[in-house]
Coordinates of C-alpha atoms and ligand atoms in Angstrom, one line a residue:
M145 CA -20.7 2.7 13.1
S146 CA -20.3 5.8 14.3
A147 CA -16.4 4.6 16.2
S148 CA -12.7 6.2 14.3
L149 CA -10.5 3.7 12.8
T150 CA -8.3 4.4 15.5
A151 CA -11.3 3.2 18.0
L152 CA -12.4 -0.2 16.0
R153 CA -8.8 -1.1 16.5
R154 CA -8.9 -0.8 20.0
Q155 CA -12.2 -2.8 20.1
L156 CA -11.0 -5.5 17.9
L157 CA -8.1 -6.2 19.9
A158 CA -9.7 -6.1 22.6
G159 CA -12.3 -8.8 21.3
E160 CA -15.4 -6.7 22.1
T161 CA -16.0 -6.7 18.1
S162 CA -14.4 -8.7 14.9
P163 CA -14.0 -8.2 11.5
A164 CA -17.0 -9.9 10.2
D165 CA -19.2 -8.3 12.8
L166 CA -18.0 -4.6 11.5
L167 CA -18.6 -6.1 7.5
K168 CA -22.2 -7.3 8.5
S169 CA -23.3 -4.2 10.4
L170 CA -21.7 -1.8 7.3
A171 CA -23.5 -4.1 4.9
A172 CA -26.4 -3.3 7.3
S173 CA -25.9 0.6 7.6
I174 CA -25.4 0.8 3.7
T175 CA -28.7 -0.9 3.3
K176 CA -30.7 1.3 5.6
R177 CA -28.9 4.6 5.1
D178 CA -27.4 4.0 1.3
S179 CA -30.8 4.6 -0.6
T180 CA -30.9 8.1 0.1
T181 CA -26.8 9.1 0.1
G182 CA -25.8 6.7 -2.7
A183 CA -22.3 7.1 -1.5
Y184 CA -21.7 3.4 -3.2
L185 CA -22.0 1.8 -6.6
S186 CA -21.7 -1.6 -5.0
H187 CA -20.6 -3.4 -2.3
D188 CA -19.6 -7.5 -2.2
L189 CA -19.9 -8.7 1.5
E190 CA -19.4 -12.0 0.7
T191 CA -15.8 -12.1 -0.7
A192 CA -15.2 -9.4 2.1
L193 CA -16.4 -12.0 4.9
A194 CA -14.2 -14.2 3.3
E195 CA -11.1 -12.4 3.3
A196 CA -12.5 -11.0 7.2
A197 CA -12.0 -15.1 8.2
T198 CA -8.2 -15.2 8.1
A199 CA -7.7 -11.0 8.9
D200 CA -4.4 -10.9 11.3
L201 CA -5.5 -8.6 14.2
S202 CA -1.8 -8.0 15.1
L203 CA -1.4 -5.8 11.8
P204 CA -1.5 -2.1 11.8
L205 CA -4.9 -2.2 10.2
G206 CA -6.2 -5.9 10.9
G207 CA -9.2 -6.5 10.3
I208 CA -10.6 -3.0 9.5
P209 CA -12.7 -2.4 6.4
I210 CA -12.0 0.3 3.9
A211 CA -14.6 1.6 1.0
I212 CA -12.5 2.2 -2.1
K213 CA -13.2 5.0 -4.8
D214 CA -14.6 3.2 -8.2
N215 CA -11.7 4.1 -10.2
L216 CA -9.4 2.0 -7.9
N217 CA -8.6 -1.6 -9.2
V218 CA -9.3 -4.2 -6.8
L219 CA -9.0 -8.0 -8.2
G220 CA -12.1 -9.3 -9.1
Q221 CA -14.3 -6.4 -8.6
P222 CA -15.7 -3.6 -11.1
C223 CA -13.8 -0.6 -11.6
S224 CA -16.4 1.4 -13.3
C225 CA -15.2 5.0 -13.1
G226 CA -18.4 6.1 -12.9
S227 CA -18.8 5.9 -16.7
R228 CA -21.0 4.0 -19.1
F229 CA -17.7 2.8 -20.7
L230 CA -16.7 0.7 -18.0
A231 CA -19.9 0.2 -16.1
K232 CA -21.3 -3.1 -17.3
N233 CA -18.6 -5.8 -18.0
Y234 CA -15.1 -4.6 -16.9
R235 CA -13.7 -6.4 -13.9
A236 CA -10.6 -5.5 -12.5
P237 CA -7.6 -8.0 -13.8
Y238 CA -5.4 -7.4 -10.5
D239 CA -5.1 -4.9 -7.1
A240 CA -3.5 -1.8 -7.5
T241 CA -0.5 -1.5 -5.5
V242 CA -2.3 0.9 -2.3
I243 CA -5.0 -2.3 -2.0
T244 CA -2.2 -4.7 -2.2
K245 CA -0.4 -2.5 0.8
L246 CA -4.0 -2.0 2.4
R247 CA -4.1 -6.2 2.4
A248 CA -1.1 -6.3 3.8
A249 CA -1.6 -3.6 6.2
G250 CA -4.7 -6.1 7.5
A251 CA -7.5 -4.2 6.2
I252 CA -10.3 -5.6 3.8
P253 CA -11.4 -3.4 0.8
F254 CA -15.2 -3.1 1.0
G255 CA -17.8 -1.2 -1.0
R256 CA -17.3 0.7 -4.6
T257 CA -17.8 4.3 -4.2
N258 CA -19.4 6.8 -6.8
L259 CA -17.4 9.6 -8.7
D260 CA -17.4 12.1 -11.2
E261 CA -17.0 10.4 -14.8
F262 CA -13.3 9.4 -14.6
A263 CA -13.0 11.4 -11.5
M264 CA -13.6 14.6 -13.8
G265 CA -15.5 17.2 -11.6
S266 CA -16.1 18.6 -8.2
A267 CA -19.7 17.6 -7.5
T268 CA -19.8 14.0 -7.7
E269 CA -22.9 14.7 -10.1
N270 CA -20.9 13.9 -13.5
S271 CA -21.3 10.6 -12.5
A272 CA -23.3 8.4 -15.0
L273 CA -24.2 5.9 -12.3
G274 CA -26.4 7.8 -9.9
T275 CA -26.4 10.8 -7.3
T276 CA -24.6 10.8 -4.1
R277 CA -26.0 13.2 -1.7
N278 CA -24.7 15.0 1.2
P279 CA -25.2 13.5 4.2
H280 CA -25.3 17.0 6.1
D281 CA -28.2 18.0 4.0
S282 CA -29.5 15.6 1.5
S283 CA -30.5 18.8 -1.2
R284 CA -26.7 19.5 -1.6
I285 CA -24.0 17.5 -3.5
P286 CA -21.0 16.0 -1.4
G287 CA -18.1 17.5 -3.2
G288 CA -16.4 15.7 -5.5
S289 CA -15.0 13.9 -7.1
S290 CA -14.6 11.5 -4.5
G291 CA -17.9 12.3 -3.5
G292 CA -19.1 8.7 -2.9
S293 CA -15.9 8.3 -0.4
A294 CA -16.6 11.2 1.8
A295 CA -20.3 11.1 2.0
A296 CA -19.7 7.2 2.9
V297 CA -17.4 8.2 5.6
A298 CA -19.4 11.1 6.8
D299 CA -22.5 9.2 6.5
R300 CA -20.8 6.5 9.2
T301 CA -21.5 3.9 5.9
A302 CA -17.7 3.8 5.4
I303 CA -15.3 3.8 8.9
A304 CA -12.6 5.2 6.4
A305 CA -12.4 5.2 2.6
L306 CA -9.5 5.8 -0.3
G307 CA -9.7 8.7 -2.6
S308 CA -8.1 10.3 -5.2
D309 CA -7.1 13.6 -6.0
T310 CA -6.1 15.2 -9.4
G311 CA -7.2 19.1 -8.6
G312 CA -8.7 18.1 -5.1
S313 CA -11.1 15.4 -5.1
I314 CA -10.0 14.4 -1.9
R315 CA -9.7 17.7 -0.2
Q316 CA -12.8 19.5 -1.4
P317 CA -15.3 16.5 -0.8
A318 CA -13.8 15.7 2.4
S319 CA -14.4 19.8 3.7
H320 CA -18.1 19.5 2.4
C321 CA -19.3 16.5 4.0
G322 CA -17.0 17.3 7.2
V323 CA -14.5 14.5 7.5
V324 CA -10.7 14.6 7.3
G325 CA -9.0 13.9 3.8
L326 CA -5.4 13.9 2.9
K327 CA -3.4 14.7 -0.6
P328 CA 0.2 13.3 -0.2
S329 CA 2.5 14.4 -1.9
Y330 CA 3.4 13.8 -6.1
G331 CA 5.5 10.1 -5.8
R332 CA 4.5 9.5 -2.2
V333 CA 1.7 7.2 -2.9
S334 CA 1.8 4.9 -6.2
R335 CA -0.4 5.5 -8.5
Y336 CA -0.6 1.8 -10.3
G337 CA -3.9 0.5 -10.3
L338 CA -5.2 4.2 -10.5
V339 CA -6.9 4.8 -13.6
A340 CA -5.4 7.5 -15.0
F341 CA -6.6 10.8 -15.2
A342 CA -3.7 13.4 -15.3
S343 CA -0.8 11.5 -14.5
S344 CA 1.3 14.1 -13.6
L345 CA -1.2 16.0 -11.0
D346 CA -2.9 12.4 -9.8
Q347 CA -2.3 11.0 -6.2
I348 CA -4.3 8.7 -3.8
G349 CA -5.0 9.5 -0.2
P350 CA -7.4 8.8 2.6
L351 CA -10.9 10.6 4.0
T352 CA -11.4 9.6 7.2
Q353 CA -13.4 10.7 10.3
T354 CA -9.8 11.7 12.3
V355 CA -6.3 13.0 11.2
E356 CA -5.1 10.1 13.1
D357 CA -6.8 7.6 11.3
A358 CA -5.4 9.6 8.2
A359 CA -2.0 9.3 9.6
R360 CA -2.1 5.6 9.9
I361 CA -3.6 4.7 6.3
L362 CA -1.1 6.9 4.6
Q363 CA 1.4 4.9 6.9
A364 CA 0.7 1.4 4.9
I365 CA 0.1 3.0 1.3
A366 CA 2.9 5.2 1.3
G367 CA 6.6 3.8 -0.2
H368 CA 8.1 3.1 -3.3
D369 CA 6.2 0.6 -5.9
P370 CA 8.5 0.0 -8.9
K371 CA 5.5 -0.4 -10.9
D372 CA 5.3 3.4 -10.9
S373 CA 8.1 5.2 -12.3
T374 CA 6.9 8.4 -10.0
S375 CA 6.9 7.4 -7.0
L376 CA 9.3 8.0 -4.8
Q377 CA 12.3 6.0 -3.6
A378 CA 12.6 8.2 -0.2
P379 CA 12.0 6.4 3.3
V380 CA 8.7 6.5 4.7
P381 CA 8.8 8.4 7.9
D382 CA 6.6 7.5 11.2
Y383 CA 3.2 9.5 10.7
L384 CA 1.9 8.9 14.3
A385 CA 5.5 9.6 16.1
H386 CA 4.8 13.4 16.3
L387 CA 1.4 13.7 16.0
N388 CA 0.3 15.1 19.1
D389 CA 3.3 17.1 19.7
G390 CA 1.5 20.7 18.7
V391 CA 1.8 23.5 16.7
R392 CA 4.5 26.1 19.6
G393 CA 7.0 27.4 17.6
M394 CA 5.7 26.7 14.1
K395 CA 5.6 29.2 11.6
L396 CA 2.1 29.3 9.5
G397 CA 1.6 31.3 6.2
V398 CA -1.6 32.7 5.4
P399 CA -1.7 33.7 1.9
R400 CA -3.7 36.5 1.4
E401 CA -4.6 36.0 -2.5
Y402 CA -6.6 33.0 -0.4
F403 CA -8.9 35.1 1.3
G404 CA -9.8 37.7 -1.5
E405 CA -12.9 38.4 -2.8
G406 CA -15.6 35.2 -3.4
I407 CA -15.3 33.7 0.0
D408 CA -18.2 33.1 1.4
P409 CA -17.9 35.2 4.7
G410 CA -19.0 31.9 6.8
V411 CA -16.3 30.0 5.4
R412 CA -13.9 33.0 5.9
R413 CA -15.2 33.2 10.1
N414 CA -14.7 29.0 10.3
V415 CA -11.1 29.3 8.8
E416 CA -10.1 32.4 10.6
T417 CA -11.2 31.0 13.9
A418 CA -9.2 28.0 13.4
I419 CA -6.4 30.2 12.1
Q420 CA -6.9 32.0 15.6
S421 CA -6.9 28.6 17.7
L422 CA -3.2 27.6 16.1
A423 CA -2.2 30.7 17.0
A424 CA -3.4 30.3 20.3
Q425 CA -1.7 27.1 20.8
G426 CA 1.7 29.0 20.4
A427 CA 2.4 29.1 16.5
E428 CA 3.4 32.4 14.7
I429 CA 1.0 33.4 12.0
I430 CA 2.3 34.9 9.3
E431 CA 0.8 36.9 6.1
I432 CA 2.7 35.4 2.7
S433 CA 2.0 36.0 -0.7
L434 CA 1.6 33.4 -3.7
P435 CA 1.6 35.9 -6.5
H436 CA 0.6 33.2 -9.4
T437 CA -2.0 31.7 -7.6
Q438 CA -4.7 33.5 -10.1
H439 CA -3.1 31.7 -12.8
A440 CA -3.5 28.6 -11.3
V441 CA -7.1 27.2 -12.9
A442 CA -6.3 28.5 -16.2
T443 CA -2.8 26.3 -15.5
Y444 CA -4.9 23.6 -14.5
Y445 CA -7.5 23.7 -17.2
V446 CA -4.7 23.4 -19.6
I447 CA -2.5 20.5 -18.4
A448 CA -5.6 18.3 -16.9
P449 CA -7.8 17.8 -20.0
A450 CA -4.2 17.9 -21.9
E451 CA -3.2 14.9 -19.9
A452 CA -6.3 13.0 -19.8
S453 CA -6.9 13.1 -23.5
S454 CA -3.9 11.1 -23.9
N455 CA -4.7 8.8 -21.0
L456 CA -8.3 8.1 -22.2
S457 CA -7.4 6.9 -25.9
R458 CA -6.9 3.7 -24.3
F459 CA -10.7 3.6 -24.0
D460 CA -11.4 2.7 -27.7
G461 CA -13.8 0.1 -27.5
I462 CA -12.0 -2.5 -28.5
R463 CA -9.3 -3.1 -25.3
Y464 CA -11.7 -2.1 -23.1
G465 CA -15.5 -1.7 -21.5
H466 CA -18.2 -0.6 -24.1
R467 CA -18.2 -1.3 -27.6
T468 CA -20.8 -0.3 -30.1
E469 CA -23.3 -2.7 -31.9
K470 CA -22.2 -3.8 -36.1
P471 CA -19.7 -0.9 -36.7
N472 CA -19.4 0.0 -39.9
D473 CA -15.4 0.0 -40.1
I474 CA -12.6 0.7 -37.2
L475 CA -13.2 4.1 -37.0
D476 CA -16.9 3.9 -36.7
L477 CA -16.2 1.5 -34.2
Y478 CA -14.0 3.7 -32.3
R479 CA -16.1 7.2 -33.1
R480 CA -19.6 4.8 -31.7
S481 CA -17.8 3.1 -29.0
R482 CA -16.8 6.5 -27.3
E483 CA -19.8 8.5 -28.3
E484 CA -21.9 6.2 -26.4
G485 CA -19.8 5.7 -23.4
F486 CA -18.3 8.9 -22.6
G487 CA -20.6 11.8 -20.8
P488 CA -20.6 15.3 -21.9
E489 CA -17.9 16.5 -19.1
V490 CA -15.4 13.9 -20.2
K491 CA -16.3 14.7 -23.8
R492 CA -15.8 18.6 -23.0
R493 CA -11.7 17.6 -21.9
I494 CA -10.9 15.2 -24.4
I495 CA -12.0 18.2 -26.6
L496 CA -10.3 20.8 -24.7
G497 CA -6.8 18.8 -24.3
T498 CA -6.9 17.8 -27.5
Y499 CA -7.2 21.5 -29.2
V500 CA -4.3 22.3 -26.5
L501 CA -2.1 19.7 -27.9
S502 CA -3.0 19.9 -31.0
S503 CA 0.1 21.6 -33.4
G504 CA -0.1 25.3 -33.8
Y505 CA -1.7 25.8 -30.6
Y506 CA 1.1 23.7 -28.1
D507 CA 3.0 26.8 -27.7
A508 CA 0.4 28.7 -26.8
Y509 CA -1.7 26.7 -24.6
Y510 CA 0.6 23.6 -23.3
S511 CA 3.7 24.5 -23.1
R512 CA 3.0 28.1 -21.8
A513 CA 1.4 26.4 -19.1
Q514 CA 3.6 24.7 -18.4
K515 CA 6.1 27.3 -17.9
V516 CA 3.4 28.8 -15.4
R517 CA 3.4 25.3 -13.3
T518 CA 6.6 26.1 -12.7
L519 CA 5.9 29.7 -11.5
I520 CA 3.8 28.0 -9.2
R521 CA 6.1 25.6 -7.8
R522 CA 8.2 28.2 -7.1
D523 CA 5.8 30.2 -5.5
F524 CA 5.2 27.7 -2.6
E525 CA 8.8 27.3 -2.8
T526 CA 9.8 30.6 -1.4
A527 CA 7.0 30.6 1.0
F528 CA 7.9 27.5 2.6
Q529 CA 11.4 29.0 2.9
T530 CA 10.2 31.3 6.0
V531 CA 7.0 29.2 7.0
D532 CA 6.3 25.3 7.9
A533 CA 2.8 25.5 6.8
I534 CA 0.1 27.3 4.7
L535 CA -3.2 27.7 5.9
S536 CA -6.5 28.7 3.6
P537 CA -10.0 27.5 3.1
V538 CA -10.5 24.5 1.2
A539 CA -13.5 25.6 -0.9
P540 CA -14.6 29.4 -1.8
T541 CA -18.4 27.9 -0.3
P542 CA -19.8 25.3 1.6
A543 CA -21.5 22.5 -0.6
R544 CA -24.1 23.9 -3.3
R545 CA -27.7 22.6 -3.9
L546 CA -27.5 19.7 -6.8
G547 CA -28.0 20.7 -10.2
A548 CA -27.5 24.3 -9.5
L549 CA -24.4 24.3 -11.3
A550 CA -24.9 21.4 -13.8
C551 CA -25.1 23.8 -17.3
D552 CA -21.8 26.0 -15.9
P553 CA -18.7 24.1 -15.8
L554 CA -16.6 27.5 -16.0
H555 CA -18.2 28.1 -12.3
E556 CA -17.6 24.5 -11.5
Y557 CA -14.0 25.6 -12.9
L558 CA -13.7 28.1 -10.9
S559 CA -14.4 26.8 -7.5
D560 CA -11.2 24.4 -7.6
I561 CA -9.3 28.0 -7.0
F562 CA -8.1 27.0 -4.2
T563 CA -7.1 22.8 -4.1
L564 CA -5.9 23.0 -7.7
S565 CA -1.9 24.4 -6.7
A566 CA -1.3 22.1 -4.5
N567 CA -1.5 19.6 -7.6
L568 CA 0.5 21.5 -9.9
A569 CA 3.1 21.9 -7.0
G570 CA 3.3 18.1 -6.3
I571 CA 3.1 19.3 -2.8
P572 CA 0.9 17.2 0.1
G573 CA -2.6 19.4 1.6
I574 CA -4.9 18.3 3.6
S575 CA -8.5 19.4 4.8
V576 CA -10.0 19.2 8.6
P577 CA -13.3 20.2 9.6
C578 CA -13.3 23.6 11.1
G579 CA -16.9 24.4 12.0
T580 CA -20.2 24.7 10.3
T581 CA -21.8 27.2 9.0
D582 CA -25.4 28.5 7.0
F583 CA -25.2 28.6 3.1
D584 CA -27.9 29.4 0.4
G585 CA -30.9 28.6 2.7
G586 CA -28.9 25.4 4.4
T587 CA -27.9 25.2 7.8
N588 CA -24.4 23.6 9.8
L589 CA -22.9 22.9 6.5
P590 CA -19.2 21.9 7.6
V591 CA -16.4 24.0 6.2
G592 CA -12.8 22.5 6.1
L593 CA -9.7 24.3 6.8
Q594 CA -6.7 23.4 4.3
I595 CA -3.1 22.8 5.2
L596 CA -0.5 22.9 2.7
G597 CA 2.8 21.5 3.4
P598 CA 6.3 21.1 1.6
H599 CA 7.2 18.1 -0.5
L600 CA 7.3 15.0 2.1
G601 CA 6.1 16.8 4.5
E602 CA 2.7 14.6 5.7
A603 CA 4.4 14.5 9.3
K604 CA 4.2 18.1 9.7
L605 CA 1.0 18.5 8.4
L606 CA -0.6 15.6 10.1
Q607 CA 0.8 17.3 13.2
I608 CA -0.6 20.7 12.7
A609 CA -3.9 19.2 11.5
Q610 CA -3.9 17.1 14.7
A611 CA -3.8 20.1 16.3
A612 CA -6.3 22.4 14.6
Q613 CA -8.9 19.0 14.7
I614 CA -12.0 20.3 16.6
Ligands
LIG964 N1 -12.1 19.4 -9.7 C1 -11.3 19.0 -10.7 C2 -11.6 18.6 -12.3 O1 -12.3 18.3 -12.3 C3 -10.2 18.2 -9.6 C4 -10.8 16.4 -10.1 C5 -10.0 15.8 -8.9 O2 -9.0 16.1 -8.0 N2 -9.8 14.6 -9.2 O3 -10.9 18.3 -13.1

């Protein structure tokens, strides 16, 4: 299915296709293509067809199937989080708010996409449930943790998808797979029904073929939700109204810390070309500094595991998912259920998080990380006094080979350097394809341009992304 969401909406309204036809053709392409790509963990055509029968085409996303990352609850469907813990016997007892909102806009949730276990990772290699491959080169990772969502959209087995982004998990796979990925501002989209990884960082957002498609999905899922105390009361603007207004007169910042050593030359070249194109369209490019950037990785990898260790304590073998056989006592039940249910990266995060929160270490690690987080946020506040948005690469390299870093978590953490700060600061970010390059024996691998904006500045971000889109 190569048409964009926006184009398919037109075809639906013109009677050239139907929601059922769309679903059947997606299901056929999943059968045909997904044995190679492995973007999906499951899909339920029957339920989706039943929903399609009553789809209201007059609604903004009327009749459009949307793939859903497998850490978002959809009533009655599996929600494995890529984990053995939940893979067998968990079914979602309710719809996440984003799903309720998608349904209210006429969309049909269809298919569950693979992810790093509990969204911890940058390659989808930490999934306990299967390998997802990059549709541009099947020997490579799709990125992560929303790797299944990005790969499905790139492989055209999904029209659009939802992902979650705690430290880059929408933007980085979007960049690696050559699709658009938007992480909204913290509080813009309700997190209710997203299985929590790090609650002060998590946001849900769209992965799409085009910037306009991303705007349409954000329009549907944004807004206040009394079920998420961190969701904001702020009114939701019309994200399409100024989409095509261009960048003339805008001031766009290029942070020098994001263009230092370690960036692949092909990534640098494509990102610089995209920046020049925005300049040619009338934007003023200004060099800026975000001086605390170098501390972002360390700060994130204290705060995110700390929150994860607390959030994942609910997986105790009693309330959800896997329970060990014949435990000797209650402690044995907890210990063995968690030992058997969680994979190595999740265990590493729980141990790290428990350590940085423990008495004696709390002040040295967790509390200090919170202070540095404030400094990182202030860097952005200062920058946005002079510039409308910030331009950078999404990741230092294009997609690496599968398995290449499996034994080196630290190296993997460092590759998140350009995406983590937006989550720490709570600001929105988008990845938009800006070309392709050769890398490490691979050819024509996608590269993404990252655009970061001030808190609740999604409309302008989309406007800039639309101008940058090639
Ligand atoms: N790669 C980061 C991590 O492993 C971010 C993951 C995410 O955004 N969910 O924590």
